[in-house]
C-alpha positions as MATLAB code, in Angstrom:
seq = 'MLKDLTPHDFQGVDYTGNMLAVHFDQPGGPENLYLKEVPKPSPGEGEVLLKVAASALNRADILQRQGQYAPPPGASDILGIEASGHVAELGPGCQGHWKIGDPAMALLPGGGQAQYVTVPEGFLMPIPAGLTLPQAAAIPEAWLTAFQLLHLVGKVQAGDSVLIHAGASGVGTAAIQLARIAGAIPLVTIGSQDKLQMAEKLGAAAGFNYKEEDFSEAAMKFTKGAGVNLILDCIGGSYWEKNVNCLALDGRWVLYGLMGGADVSGPLLSKLLFKRGSLVASLLRSRDKKYKQMMVKAFTEQIVPHFSMEGPQGLQPVLDRIYPVAEIQEAHKYMESNKHMGKIVLELPQ';
ca = [
     148.028  109.339   64.249;
     149.236  107.872   60.921;
     152.528  109.246   59.619;
     152.847  110.549   56.064;
     154.111  107.802   53.767;
     157.245  108.378   51.704;
     158.722  106.382   48.807;
     161.069  104.793   51.336;
     158.108  103.030   52.965;
     157.409  101.140   49.742;
     160.983   99.977   49.085;
     161.233   96.228   48.850;
     157.457   95.769   48.570;
     156.538   93.717   45.492;
     153.137   94.743   44.174;
     153.580   92.961   40.851;
     152.789   89.592   42.421;
     149.227   90.461   43.441;
     145.976   91.298   41.700;
     142.359   92.097   42.499;
     139.809   89.305   42.185;
     136.159   88.702   43.020;
     136.002   86.730   46.261;
     133.566   85.330   48.813;
     134.452   83.808   52.170;
     131.439   81.526   52.461;
     128.578   80.467   50.186;
     125.475   82.639   50.230;
     123.891   85.705   48.673;
     125.383   88.484   46.533;
     126.200   90.469   49.670;
     129.032   87.981   50.358;
     130.959   89.095   47.259;
     133.818   91.587   47.436;
     137.145   92.404   45.769;
     140.216   90.952   47.397;
     143.929   91.195   46.695;
     145.206   87.715   45.853;
     148.406   86.299   44.332;
     148.714   86.759   40.584;
     148.914   83.376   38.826;
     151.847   82.284   36.675;
     151.320   80.407   33.411;
     152.305   76.748   33.449;
     153.269   74.455   30.611;
     151.341   75.397   27.461;
     149.486   78.209   29.224;
     149.121   81.918   28.542;
     148.639   84.652   31.135;
     145.768   86.904   30.064;
     145.447   90.450   31.426;
     141.676   90.585   31.781;
     139.775   93.588   30.443;
     136.264   92.137   30.828;
     134.537   88.985   32.032;
     130.894   88.046   31.541;
     128.594   86.756   34.270;
     127.053   83.276   33.968;
     124.552   81.162   35.884;
     127.507   78.988   36.876;
     128.878   81.964   38.854;
     125.579   82.307   40.734;
     125.502   78.589   41.550;
     129.174   78.553   42.611;
     128.593   81.553   44.899;
     125.653   79.678   46.451;
     127.827   76.628   47.074;
     125.964   74.474   44.529;
     128.548   74.202   41.743;
     132.183   73.525   42.571;
     134.806   74.324   39.894;
     136.386   71.319   38.141;
     139.394   69.696   39.863;
     142.503   71.846   39.444;
     140.578   74.930   38.271;
     140.748   78.317   39.986;
     138.080   78.838   42.644;
     137.739   82.485   41.509;
     134.472   83.073   39.631;
     134.440   83.728   35.893;
     134.323   81.204   33.040;
     134.865   83.557   30.088;
     136.977   86.663   29.595;
     138.644   88.971   27.108;
     141.870   90.927   27.367;
     145.475   90.912   26.170;
     148.205   88.296   26.323;
     150.568   89.333   29.135;
     152.940   86.363   29.361;
     153.635   83.071   27.608;
     154.313   79.968   29.657;
     156.882   77.309   28.730;
     155.953   75.063   25.836;
     153.619   77.485   24.056;
     153.449   76.796   20.318;
     153.971   80.379   19.175;
     150.426   81.107   17.970;
     150.133   84.057   20.375;
     152.373   87.029   21.101;
     152.518   89.321   24.139;
     150.032   92.153   23.638;
     147.668   90.199   21.357;
     143.962   90.799   22.080;
     142.131   87.552   22.796;
     138.976   86.045   24.286;
     139.043   82.847   26.285;
     136.955   79.960   27.536;
     137.878   79.275   31.163;
     137.205   76.607   33.809;
     137.305   79.490   36.336;
     139.309   82.532   37.374;
     138.060   85.116   34.871;
     136.772   87.707   37.332;
     140.248   88.891   38.246;
     142.875   91.152   36.722;
     144.848   88.159   35.408;
     143.991   84.560   34.569;
     145.995   81.653   33.175;
     144.534   79.964   30.111;
     145.556   76.837   28.178;
     146.833   78.131   24.853;
     144.199   76.149   22.962;
     141.329   77.887   24.802;
     142.196   81.331   23.369;
     140.378   82.801   20.375;
     141.050   85.927   18.320;
     138.694   88.853   18.893;
     136.584   89.404   15.760;
     137.230   92.643   13.876;
     134.905   95.440   14.962;
     134.102   94.039   18.403;
     134.976   95.745   21.694;
     136.624   93.863   24.574;
     133.346   93.796   26.589;
     131.509   92.397   23.545;
     134.208   89.764   23.119;
     133.945   88.774   26.793;
     130.303   87.872   26.138;
     131.172   85.262   23.509;
     133.245   82.290   24.772;
     131.099   80.406   27.299;
     127.646   81.306   25.971;
     128.408   80.893   22.284;
     130.542   77.771   22.682;
     127.770   76.240   24.803;
     125.173   77.050   22.122;
     127.510   75.752   19.385;
     128.086   72.535   21.308;
     124.384   71.991   22.067;
     123.285   72.597   18.490;
     126.032   70.937   16.489;
     128.045   68.489   18.589;
     125.218   67.177   20.794;
     121.976   68.110   19.028;
     123.198   67.331   15.473;
     121.129   70.188   14.043;
     120.234   69.964   10.356;
     118.960   72.567    7.905;
     115.173   72.667    8.120;
     115.036   71.427   11.742;
     112.725   73.266   14.112;
     114.662   74.087   17.297;
     112.888   75.048   20.527;
     115.216   77.194   22.673;
     114.215   77.733   26.303;
     115.320   80.983   28.008;
     115.584   82.545   24.573;
     116.695   85.938   25.934;
     119.636   84.517   27.915;
     123.245   84.596   26.754;
     123.072   81.013   25.479;
     119.569   81.604   24.127;
     120.480   84.687   22.081;
     123.520   82.818   20.718;
     121.498   79.691   19.886;
     118.874   81.693   17.965;
     121.551   83.143   15.705;
     123.553   79.928   15.297;
     120.399   77.955   14.456;
     119.458   80.597   11.904;
     122.785   80.477   10.026;
     122.626   76.649   10.115;
     119.363   76.863    8.149;
     117.245   75.678   11.078;
     114.046   77.298   12.374;
     114.592   78.766   15.882;
     111.600   78.971   18.235;
     111.936   80.388   21.752;
     110.195   80.368   25.102;
     110.422   83.724   26.753;
     108.866   85.670   29.645;
     108.035   89.168   28.359;
     107.005   91.050   25.240;
     110.219   93.085   24.999;
     112.301   89.908   25.191;
     110.114   88.364   22.509;
     110.678   91.330   20.191;
     114.428   91.119   20.704;
     114.453   87.376   19.960;
     112.546   87.938   16.730;
     115.026   90.654   15.690;
     117.826   88.105   16.171;
     116.041   85.649   13.865;
     113.581   83.645   15.965;
     110.718   82.449   13.741;
     108.316   82.546   16.697;
     108.334   83.105   20.434;
     106.025   81.730   23.102;
     105.476   83.629   26.357;
     105.420   80.841   28.939;
     103.621   83.149   31.389;
     100.661   83.556   29.024;
     100.393   80.342   27.001;
     101.269   76.653   26.952;
     104.456   76.618   24.883;
     103.997   72.946   23.931;
     100.579   73.643   22.391;
     101.934   76.744   20.637;
     104.919   74.790   19.275;
     102.664   72.010   17.992;
     100.465   74.580   16.282;
     103.476   76.317   14.704;
     104.830   73.003   13.376;
     101.348   71.959   12.155;
     101.274   69.022   14.557;
     104.702   67.619   13.649;
     106.486   68.795   16.798;
     109.985   70.216   17.170;
     113.062   68.293   16.050;
     115.406   69.656   18.729;
     114.913   71.166   22.200;
     117.646   73.080   24.043;
     116.559   72.892   27.665;
     118.152   74.685   30.631;
     114.960   74.412   32.734;
     114.619   70.692   33.455;
     112.064   69.247   35.859;
     109.172   71.687   35.599;
     109.184   71.525   31.776;
     109.572   67.795   31.199;
     105.973   67.019   30.246;
     105.548   69.974   27.893;
     108.902   69.185   26.308;
     108.047   65.599   25.510;
     104.534   66.566   24.372;
     105.878   68.880   21.660;
     108.865   66.729   20.650;
     108.683   65.376   17.096;
     109.053   61.690   16.331;
     112.766   60.855   16.564;
     113.351   64.292   18.108;
     116.381   65.208   20.247;
     115.997   66.852   23.646;
     119.251   68.269   25.030;
     119.275   69.053   28.753;
     121.985   71.471   29.939;
     120.539   73.088   33.083;
     118.078   72.619   35.931;
     116.680   76.086   36.579;
     113.220   74.525   36.956;
     114.336   71.771   39.321;
     115.717   68.254   39.004;
     112.689   66.169   40.006;
     110.402   64.415   37.529;
     107.090   62.897   38.581;
     105.151   61.062   35.903;
     105.467   58.793   32.846;
     108.463   60.482   31.227;
     109.992   57.254   29.934;
     106.834   55.909   28.296;
     106.129   59.255   26.619;
     109.715   59.500   25.392;
     109.613   55.899   24.160;
     106.389   56.578   22.251;
     108.084   59.497   20.468;
     111.273   57.458   19.860;
     112.908   60.520   21.389;
     116.488   61.002   22.529;
     117.207   62.744   25.847;
     120.858   63.787   26.121;
     122.409   65.671   29.048;
     125.377   67.958   28.457;
     127.673   70.249   30.439;
     130.594   72.215   29.033;
     132.592   73.317   32.070;
     133.430   69.771   33.198;
     134.545   68.561   29.747;
     138.185   67.566   29.403;
     140.897   69.780   27.927;
     141.173   67.874   24.635;
     137.417   68.162   23.950;
     137.389   71.882   24.718;
     140.409   72.544   22.503;
     138.742   70.660   19.646;
     135.565   72.669   20.106;
     137.378   76.030   20.382;
     139.271   75.222   17.150;
     136.061   74.333   15.294;
     134.254   77.398   16.620;
     137.177   79.684   15.700;
     137.258   78.349   12.146;
     133.525   78.005   11.460;
     131.806   80.683   13.555;
     134.162   83.494   14.623;
     134.394   85.007   11.085;
     130.595   85.541   11.124;
     130.934   88.145   13.906;
     132.613   90.448   11.408;
     130.023   89.880    8.674;
     127.089   92.096    7.726;
     123.674   90.824    6.668;
     121.869   87.549    7.372;
     125.076   85.555    7.940;
     126.347   88.053   10.533;
     126.369   87.301   14.259;
     126.339   89.643   17.240;
     126.831   89.136   20.985;
     123.947   90.718   22.896;
     125.025   92.854   25.872;
     122.482   94.005   28.417;
     124.623   95.871   30.951;
     128.273   96.503   31.720;
     129.271   96.875   35.385;
     132.636   97.830   36.844;
     133.803   94.776   38.762;
     133.585   96.757   42.025;
     129.788   96.549   41.562;
     129.857   92.740   41.513;
     127.066   92.485   44.107;
     124.720   94.571   41.950;
     125.590   92.515   38.865;
     124.646   89.274   40.649;
     121.408   90.780   41.948;
     120.506   91.911   38.450;
     121.141   88.447   36.977;
     119.009   86.857   39.681;
     116.149   89.243   38.830;
     115.938   87.559   35.376;
     115.263   90.930   33.753;
     118.325   90.944   31.542;
     118.429   90.267   27.802;
     121.685   88.741   26.655;
     124.844   89.066   28.698;
     125.913   90.955   31.805;
     129.578   91.964   31.570;
     132.083   93.060   34.234;
     134.962   95.406   33.404;
     138.236   94.958   35.279;
     140.496   97.857   36.319;
     143.408   98.278   33.919;
];
């Protein structure tokens, strides 16, 4: 029989050095996920310790759990590549931009689905006025990815038609809005009528239900035979032929995911050559620290203020569901069902 515990039993036990984090012992399905007590990290040179309030779920988390996407060298193996919370500690060498207690959102190479995470100082962003911590957690990875794909890789210009695959995803809902305020014409592929309606509310000029029509034919019709100037593609293999068929002359096709497979069978190169098209592949998580800091700075200056604006220049993160982190298995199952619109967010115990 267990004895009753007294304060004496806890003397000398240091609970401040541990935290709860999402964990899995071996790759596999959502049922492998659970919360585990692990050592709390300490900020290194130029790093900040963030007390995490919320962390959004990403496809990268699904792939990492399945054993298909290892974190970058030196990154935490805990899931979570974006988070929001409050600055808890400043490491040596910090430049003084942040103070303890400041609310912040952060782009992460990993580690966000835990009560604390260390972040390079340059990866932190202020939380826009009027946004909650869960809303802020839905911004860094998805919106920085969309910003990078459109502006840094895709070189979007006002008047460009932009075809956005998975238009109801976190990146998709961000890309619609960012394309719109850049003066471009966002078009989306989408899998249901309710997702289509949401995309149009966010500013999509048209949406094509890939389950009911050939999106390449629909895009050519919309552009009066000219084709689309820019494609943001997270699907890959299964879409290659339709993508190149609806690409405009001198169009740019940016590949950033392989949800539809990696294999291509057919005359991709000759079709791309005929269109004088550019095919560029891009990933964000594996980019180096200097690139990410440059991008976070540009995004903070150019885009973050729009989250506090009203009207056509205003931006909004789209949240589908918020789960307590203890329900991590259910959150992963829901993402894998592909029913969500926008982001799935996890709240951490405070």
